[in-house]
Short mmCIF file of C-alpha atoms in Angstrom, two decimals:
data_model
loop_
_atom_site.label_atom_id
_atom_site.label_comp_id
_atom_site.label_asym_id
_atom_site.label_seq_id
_atom_site.Cartn_x
_atom_site.Cartn_y
_atom_site.Cartn_z
CA MET A 1 1.36 -12.39 34.81
CA ARG A 2 3.24 -9.10 34.65
CA TRP A 3 5.27 -7.68 31.81
CA PHE A 4 6.91 -4.74 33.52
CA LYS A 5 10.14 -4.39 35.47
CA THR A 6 11.58 -2.05 38.03
CA LYS A 7 14.77 -0.04 37.47
CA SER A 8 16.77 -2.47 39.59
CA GLU A 9 15.42 -5.41 37.62
CA GLN A 10 16.34 -3.67 34.36
CA SER A 11 19.90 -3.24 35.66
CA ALA A 12 20.08 -6.92 36.48
CA VAL A 13 18.95 -7.84 32.98
CA GLU A 14 21.60 -5.65 31.39
CA THR A 15 24.53 -6.68 33.56
CA SER A 16 23.95 -10.35 34.34
CA LYS A 17 24.43 -12.59 31.33
CA GLU A 18 25.49 -15.98 30.13
CA GLN A 19 27.49 -16.41 26.95
CA GLU A 20 27.46 -19.32 24.59
CA THR A 21 28.91 -19.76 21.13
CA VAL A 22 26.48 -20.04 18.26
CA SER A 23 28.06 -22.49 15.86
CA PRO A 24 26.75 -23.54 12.47
CA ALA A 25 25.50 -26.79 13.98
CA ILE A 26 23.01 -29.05 12.29
CA LEU A 27 19.49 -27.73 12.71
CA ASN A 28 17.39 -30.01 14.91
CA THR A 29 14.09 -28.15 14.66
CA ALA A 30 11.31 -28.64 12.14
CA VAL A 31 10.32 -25.75 9.85
CA LEU A 32 6.86 -24.81 8.62
CA PHE A 33 7.03 -23.07 5.24
CA LEU A 34 3.88 -21.10 4.38
CA VAL A 35 3.60 -20.42 0.66
CA PHE A 36 0.99 -19.27 -1.83
CA ASN A 37 1.44 -17.58 -5.22
CA ARG A 38 4.82 -15.81 -5.40
CA PRO A 39 7.51 -17.93 -7.09
CA ASP A 40 10.21 -15.23 -6.89
CA THR A 41 10.15 -14.70 -3.12
CA THR A 42 9.40 -18.38 -2.46
CA ARG A 43 12.56 -19.37 -4.32
CA GLN A 44 14.73 -17.05 -2.21
CA VAL A 45 13.29 -18.18 1.12
CA PHE A 46 13.45 -21.84 0.12
CA GLU A 47 17.14 -21.45 -0.68
CA ALA A 48 17.73 -20.12 2.85
CA ILE A 49 15.84 -23.11 4.28
CA ARG A 50 17.81 -25.43 2.01
CA LYS A 51 21.08 -24.12 3.44
CA ALA A 52 19.84 -24.67 7.00
CA LYS A 53 18.79 -28.27 6.18
CA PRO A 54 15.99 -28.81 8.70
CA PRO A 55 15.33 -32.50 9.42
CA ARG A 56 11.61 -32.05 8.84
CA LEU A 57 9.96 -29.57 6.50
CA TYR A 58 6.23 -28.89 6.54
CA ILE A 59 4.89 -27.01 3.54
CA ALA A 60 1.41 -25.49 3.56
CA ALA A 61 -0.25 -23.68 0.67
CA ASP A 62 -3.67 -22.12 0.22
CA GLY A 63 -5.60 -22.85 -2.96
CA ALA A 64 -5.77 -20.49 -5.92
CA ARG A 65 -8.63 -18.00 -6.15
CA GLU A 66 -11.00 -18.87 -8.97
CA LYS A 67 -11.37 -15.35 -10.35
CA ARG A 68 -7.65 -14.54 -10.39
CA LYS A 69 -6.40 -15.19 -13.90
CA GLY A 70 -3.12 -17.08 -13.97
CA GLU A 71 -3.01 -17.64 -10.21
CA ALA A 72 -3.44 -21.41 -10.45
CA GLU A 73 -0.27 -21.62 -12.53
CA LYS A 74 1.64 -19.49 -10.01
CA VAL A 75 0.39 -21.62 -7.12
CA ALA A 76 1.51 -24.79 -8.92
CA LYS A 77 4.94 -23.30 -9.60
CA VAL A 78 5.35 -22.25 -5.96
CA ARG A 79 4.54 -25.77 -4.77
CA GLU A 80 7.10 -27.18 -7.16
CA ILE A 81 9.78 -24.81 -5.81
CA ALA A 82 8.94 -25.44 -2.15
CA THR A 83 9.11 -29.23 -2.46
CA ALA A 84 12.45 -29.41 -4.32
CA VAL A 85 14.19 -30.85 -1.25
CA ASP A 86 17.65 -32.30 -1.96
CA TRP A 87 18.92 -32.95 1.58
CA PRO A 88 18.00 -35.69 4.09
CA CYS A 89 14.61 -34.42 5.23
CA GLU A 90 11.12 -35.65 5.98
CA VAL A 91 8.68 -33.58 3.93
CA MET A 92 4.99 -33.17 4.73
CA THR A 93 2.54 -31.06 2.74
CA LEU A 94 -0.83 -29.45 3.29
CA PHE A 95 -1.93 -28.24 -0.14
CA ARG A 96 -5.42 -26.81 -0.27
CA ASP A 97 -7.64 -27.22 -3.32
CA ASP A 98 -9.86 -24.32 -2.34
CA ASN A 99 -8.87 -20.84 -1.22
CA LEU A 100 -9.46 -20.39 2.50
CA GLY A 101 -8.09 -16.86 2.77
CA CYS A 102 -5.15 -15.57 4.78
CA LYS A 103 -6.55 -15.97 8.29
CA SER A 104 -7.96 -19.48 7.99
CA ALA A 105 -5.27 -20.90 5.72
CA VAL A 106 -2.35 -19.77 7.87
CA SER A 107 -3.85 -20.45 11.31
CA SER A 108 -5.04 -23.93 10.30
CA ALA A 109 -1.61 -24.68 8.82
CA ILE A 110 0.11 -23.72 12.07
CA THR A 111 -2.37 -25.88 13.99
CA TRP A 112 -1.59 -28.78 11.61
CA PHE A 113 2.12 -28.21 12.19
CA PHE A 114 1.74 -28.44 15.96
CA GLU A 115 -0.36 -31.57 15.71
CA HIS A 116 2.95 -33.21 14.74
CA GLU A 117 5.58 -31.08 16.51
CA ASP A 118 6.08 -29.80 20.06
CA GLN A 119 8.04 -26.79 18.82
CA GLY A 120 9.09 -25.32 15.53
CA ILE A 121 10.14 -22.48 13.23
CA ILE A 122 7.64 -20.73 10.97
CA LEU A 123 8.53 -18.86 7.78
CA GLU A 124 6.27 -17.32 5.19
CA ASP A 125 7.23 -17.13 1.53
CA ASP A 126 8.33 -13.48 1.76
CA CYS A 127 10.36 -13.63 4.97
CA LEU A 128 14.03 -14.09 4.10
CA PRO A 129 16.12 -15.18 7.10
CA HIS A 130 19.79 -14.66 7.87
CA SER A 131 21.56 -17.97 8.47
CA ASP A 132 21.88 -17.15 12.20
CA PHE A 133 18.09 -17.05 12.50
CA PHE A 134 17.76 -20.83 12.50
CA ASN A 135 20.31 -21.50 15.26
CA PHE A 136 18.90 -18.59 17.28
CA CYS A 137 15.44 -20.15 17.19
CA ASP A 138 16.75 -23.68 17.72
CA ASN A 139 18.72 -22.64 20.80
CA LEU A 140 15.96 -20.60 22.41
CA LEU A 141 13.23 -23.12 21.68
CA ASN A 142 15.17 -25.61 23.78
CA ARG A 143 16.20 -23.09 26.44
CA TYR A 144 12.66 -21.84 27.12
CA THR A 145 10.71 -24.96 26.24
CA ASP A 146 9.15 -25.19 29.72
CA ASP A 147 9.15 -21.47 30.55
CA GLU A 148 5.51 -20.39 30.42
CA ARG A 149 6.54 -16.72 30.39
CA VAL A 150 8.04 -17.03 26.91
CA TRP A 151 5.60 -17.62 24.07
CA VAL A 152 7.40 -16.55 20.92
CA ILE A 153 10.89 -16.20 19.44
CA THR A 154 11.05 -13.65 16.63
CA GLY A 155 13.72 -12.92 14.05
CA ASN A 156 12.60 -9.31 13.68
CA ASN A 157 14.21 -6.24 15.16
CA PHE A 158 12.78 -2.76 14.52
CA GLN A 159 15.05 -0.79 16.85
CA ASN A 160 17.02 0.86 14.02
CA GLY A 161 20.40 0.02 15.52
CA ARG A 162 19.48 0.63 19.17
CA LYS A 163 20.76 -2.22 21.33
CA ARG A 164 18.60 -3.12 24.30
CA GLY A 165 20.81 -4.38 27.10
CA GLU A 166 24.08 -6.27 26.79
CA ALA A 167 22.60 -9.63 25.83
CA SER A 168 21.98 -10.94 22.31
CA TYR A 169 18.24 -10.53 22.74
CA TYR A 170 15.66 -8.92 24.96
CA PHE A 171 12.03 -9.62 25.81
CA SER A 172 9.16 -7.74 24.23
CA LYS A 173 5.39 -7.90 24.30
CA TYR A 174 5.43 -7.59 20.49
CA ASN A 175 5.35 -11.02 18.86
CA HIS A 176 6.57 -9.98 15.40
CA CYS A 177 5.82 -12.79 12.95
CA TRP A 178 8.03 -12.19 9.89
CA GLY A 179 10.02 -15.29 10.71
CA TRP A 180 9.37 -16.70 14.17
CA ALA A 181 9.20 -19.79 16.33
CA THR A 182 6.97 -21.07 19.09
CA TRP A 183 5.74 -24.12 20.96
CA ARG A 184 2.59 -26.20 20.86
CA ARG A 185 2.02 -25.16 24.48
CA ALA A 186 1.66 -21.54 23.32
CA TRP A 187 -0.15 -21.97 20.00
CA GLN A 188 -2.86 -24.07 21.65
CA HIS A 189 -4.15 -20.81 23.16
CA TYR A 190 -4.68 -19.13 19.78
CA GLN A 191 -8.27 -17.87 19.55
CA GLY A 192 -8.97 -16.46 16.13
CA GLU A 193 -12.35 -14.92 16.92
CA LEU A 194 -11.18 -13.23 20.16
CA PRO A 195 -14.01 -14.52 22.39
CA PHE A 196 -12.26 -13.02 25.42
CA TRP A 197 -12.09 -9.48 23.99
CA ILE A 198 -15.50 -8.22 25.16
CA ASP A 199 -14.65 -8.74 28.83
CA TRP A 200 -10.90 -8.18 28.58
CA LYS A 201 -11.15 -4.67 27.10
CA ARG A 202 -13.03 -3.58 30.24
CA SER A 203 -10.64 -5.26 32.66
CA GLU A 204 -7.86 -3.94 34.88
CA ASP A 205 -5.53 -6.40 33.16
CA TRP A 206 -6.06 -4.64 29.79
CA GLN A 207 -5.45 -1.25 31.39
CA HIS A 208 -2.32 -2.56 33.09
CA LYS A 209 -0.90 -4.03 29.89
CA MET A 210 -1.83 -0.96 27.83
CA PRO A 211 -1.08 2.04 30.09
CA ASP A 212 -0.33 4.31 27.10
CA PRO A 213 -3.70 5.77 26.01
CA VAL A 214 -2.57 6.30 22.41
CA GLU A 215 -1.35 2.73 22.06
CA GLN A 216 -4.48 1.48 23.80
CA ARG A 217 -6.74 3.27 21.31
CA TYR A 218 -4.71 1.92 18.39
CA TRP A 219 -4.98 -1.72 19.43
CA ARG A 220 -8.54 -1.41 20.68
CA ALA A 221 -9.62 -0.27 17.20
CA ILE A 222 -7.83 -3.21 15.56
CA PHE A 223 -9.16 -5.84 17.93
CA GLU A 224 -12.68 -4.45 17.55
CA ARG A 225 -12.41 -4.89 13.78
CA VAL A 226 -10.99 -8.40 14.18
CA ARG A 227 -13.85 -9.28 16.50
CA ALA A 228 -16.33 -7.91 13.94
CA GLY A 229 -14.79 -10.03 11.17
CA GLN A 230 -13.56 -7.00 9.23
CA ILE A 231 -9.87 -8.01 9.03
CA ASP A 232 -8.74 -11.24 7.37
CA SER A 233 -5.68 -11.75 9.55
CA TRP A 234 -4.44 -14.51 11.80
CA ALA A 235 -1.61 -12.33 13.17
CA TYR A 236 -3.76 -9.82 15.06
CA PRO A 237 -5.73 -12.53 16.90
CA TRP A 238 -2.44 -14.26 17.70
CA THR A 239 -1.06 -11.03 19.16
CA ALA A 240 -4.21 -10.56 21.25
CA SER A 241 -4.06 -14.18 22.42
CA VAL A 242 -0.42 -13.81 23.49
CA TRP A 243 -1.08 -10.53 25.30
CA TYR A 244 -4.21 -11.84 27.00
CA ARG A 245 -2.14 -14.51 28.71
CA GLY A 246 0.89 -12.29 29.35
CA GLY A 247 3.27 -14.02 26.97
CA LEU A 248 6.62 -12.48 26.07
CA THR A 249 8.70 -12.65 22.88
CA ALA A 250 12.46 -13.15 22.70
CA THR A 251 13.67 -10.46 20.27
CA PRO A 252 17.20 -10.40 18.80
CA ASN A 253 19.32 -7.28 19.16
CA VAL A 254 19.99 -7.39 15.41
CA ASN A 255 17.50 -7.97 12.62
CA LEU A 256 17.59 -11.59 11.45
CA VAL A 257 14.75 -11.62 8.90
CA SER A 258 13.95 -9.31 6.00
CA ASN A 259 10.46 -9.01 4.55
CA ILE A 260 11.05 -9.06 0.78
CA GLY A 261 7.39 -9.25 -0.14
CA PHE A 262 6.25 -5.64 -0.03
CA GLY A 263 4.38 -4.76 -3.21
CA ALA A 264 1.13 -5.03 -5.13
CA GLU A 265 0.90 -8.83 -4.77
CA SER A 266 1.11 -8.71 -0.98
CA THR A 267 -2.02 -9.11 1.13
CA HIS A 268 -1.09 -6.73 3.96
CA THR A 269 2.22 -5.08 2.96
CA SER A 270 1.59 -3.28 -0.31
CA SER A 271 3.75 -0.15 0.17
CA VAL A 272 7.16 -0.67 -1.41
CA ASP A 273 8.30 2.59 0.20
CA SER A 274 7.75 1.31 3.73
CA PRO A 275 10.85 1.61 5.96
CA LEU A 276 10.10 -1.97 7.05
CA ALA A 277 10.48 -3.34 3.51
CA ASN A 278 13.65 -5.23 2.59
CA MET A 279 15.40 -4.39 5.84
CA SER A 280 19.00 -5.49 6.09
CA THR A 281 19.94 -8.40 8.33
CA ALA A 282 23.08 -8.93 10.40
CA GLU A 283 25.11 -11.65 12.07
CA LEU A 284 24.10 -12.36 15.65
CA GLY A 285 27.49 -13.60 16.84
CA ASP A 286 28.03 -15.44 20.11
CA LEU A 287 24.75 -15.90 21.92
CA ILE A 288 24.56 -14.01 25.22
CA HIS A 289 21.48 -14.75 27.30
CA PRO A 290 19.80 -12.19 29.57
CA ASN A 291 19.51 -13.21 33.18
CA ASP A 292 15.82 -12.38 33.57
CA VAL A 293 12.67 -12.77 31.51
CA LEU A 294 11.09 -9.32 31.71
CA GLN A 295 9.59 -6.92 29.19
CA ASN A 296 11.77 -4.08 27.95
CA ILE A 297 9.25 -1.24 28.11
CA GLU A 298 11.48 1.34 26.46
CA ALA A 299 12.07 -0.90 23.46
CA ASP A 300 8.36 -1.59 23.09
CA ARG A 301 7.51 2.09 23.25
CA TYR A 302 10.01 2.65 20.43
CA VAL A 303 8.47 -0.15 18.34
CA PHE A 304 4.97 1.27 18.70
CA ASP A 305 6.08 4.80 17.86
CA ASN A 306 8.24 3.85 14.89
CA ALA A 307 7.05 0.51 13.46
CA PHE A 308 3.33 0.93 14.12
CA GLY A 309 3.14 4.68 13.50
CA GLY A 310 2.46 5.73 17.07
CA ARG A 311 4.66 8.79 16.70
CA ASN A 312 2.43 10.11 13.90
CA ILE A 313 -0.69 9.38 15.93
CA ARG A 314 0.69 11.24 18.92
CA LEU A 315 1.50 14.41 16.92
CA PRO A 316 -2.11 15.40 16.13
CA TRP A 317 -3.12 14.69 19.70
CA SER A 318 -0.25 16.82 20.97
CA LEU A 319 -1.35 19.70 18.75
CA LEU A 320 -4.95 19.39 19.92
CA LYS A 321 -3.82 19.48 23.53
CA LEU A 322 -1.48 22.44 23.00
CA PRO A 323 -4.04 25.22 23.71
CA ARG A 324 -5.05 23.49 26.95
CA ARG A 325 -1.41 23.13 27.99
CA LEU A 326 -0.68 26.79 27.20
CA ALA A 327 -3.74 27.89 29.14
CA SER A 328 -2.72 25.74 32.09
CA PHE A 329 0.82 27.11 31.96
CA ALA A 330 -0.45 30.70 31.85
CA TYR A 331 -2.80 30.04 34.77
CA ARG A 332 0.03 28.60 36.88
CA LYS A 333 2.24 31.57 36.09
CA LEU A 334 -0.57 33.99 36.98
CA LYS A 335 -1.31 32.15 40.20
CA ARG A 336 2.34 32.19 41.24
CA GLY A 337 2.47 35.92 40.46
CA VAL A 338 -0.60 36.61 42.59
CA CYS A 339 0.68 34.53 45.47
CA GLU A 340 4.08 36.16 45.34
#
């Protein structure tokens, strides 16, 4: 399954569209709320969920760590906040007694969710959504329910104001997971230990999907560490699983979810100075659908360079290559002079 598009295909995506009004309709999709030990952020995200009034709310929480003083009390408080449902809603909980860790707790919770639902929205306790996020996910979950090319709907946009095409969203290979939605048909292919990685990293398919050598080195290093059990993350294996099967992610042209959890208590996002922390969100407006389901390569290059630090990785390599480039340039000039 290919990701890439020709220039003519890109033009078709940008000019052919279908418009539909996004109204504040009743949410029909179930929500999975992943919580742990942060009452302050949990309270804010729960309030956003409360306003959306999902008909079914699944709440999953890992157990407190034994050696963390005061964590059991925080975990109990978070569970109290997350279950304070005051609208017509079926509530289901998966509260762990023991601490499973980030990777196992989250991935098993998502699996539990999709044992009961065909599709759904997933929010962690530090991912604060704009109200339009819920209808965006609800609409696209139904629109692409049987489209095997689309695996994820994200609420994240890291384009810093750059609009990709004329539609309300575009398709990316990056399945950002700070507020997202998917289907059972996609999540069933999650493979947390990356059993396919050993063969895939040597395949033409990997080379085709990662033609940028800098980006390829970046992700190769991460997937190697995941495979070796050195990173306690469910998100990296999920990304690899989506890419392995060529899945695409519907990405809004405005940011719909803000990560408010950067700080010392965060597992993976500790830097409060990160440009990705507490990003502003915006109204999506009338929903305009792109005509084709094809990866926007330019947008993905921008994401890697700016959200994943690719630009900083490229700079040292550019400096290292500079003497070779200058030598090559001088040789060409000399050769032309001799020939002339």
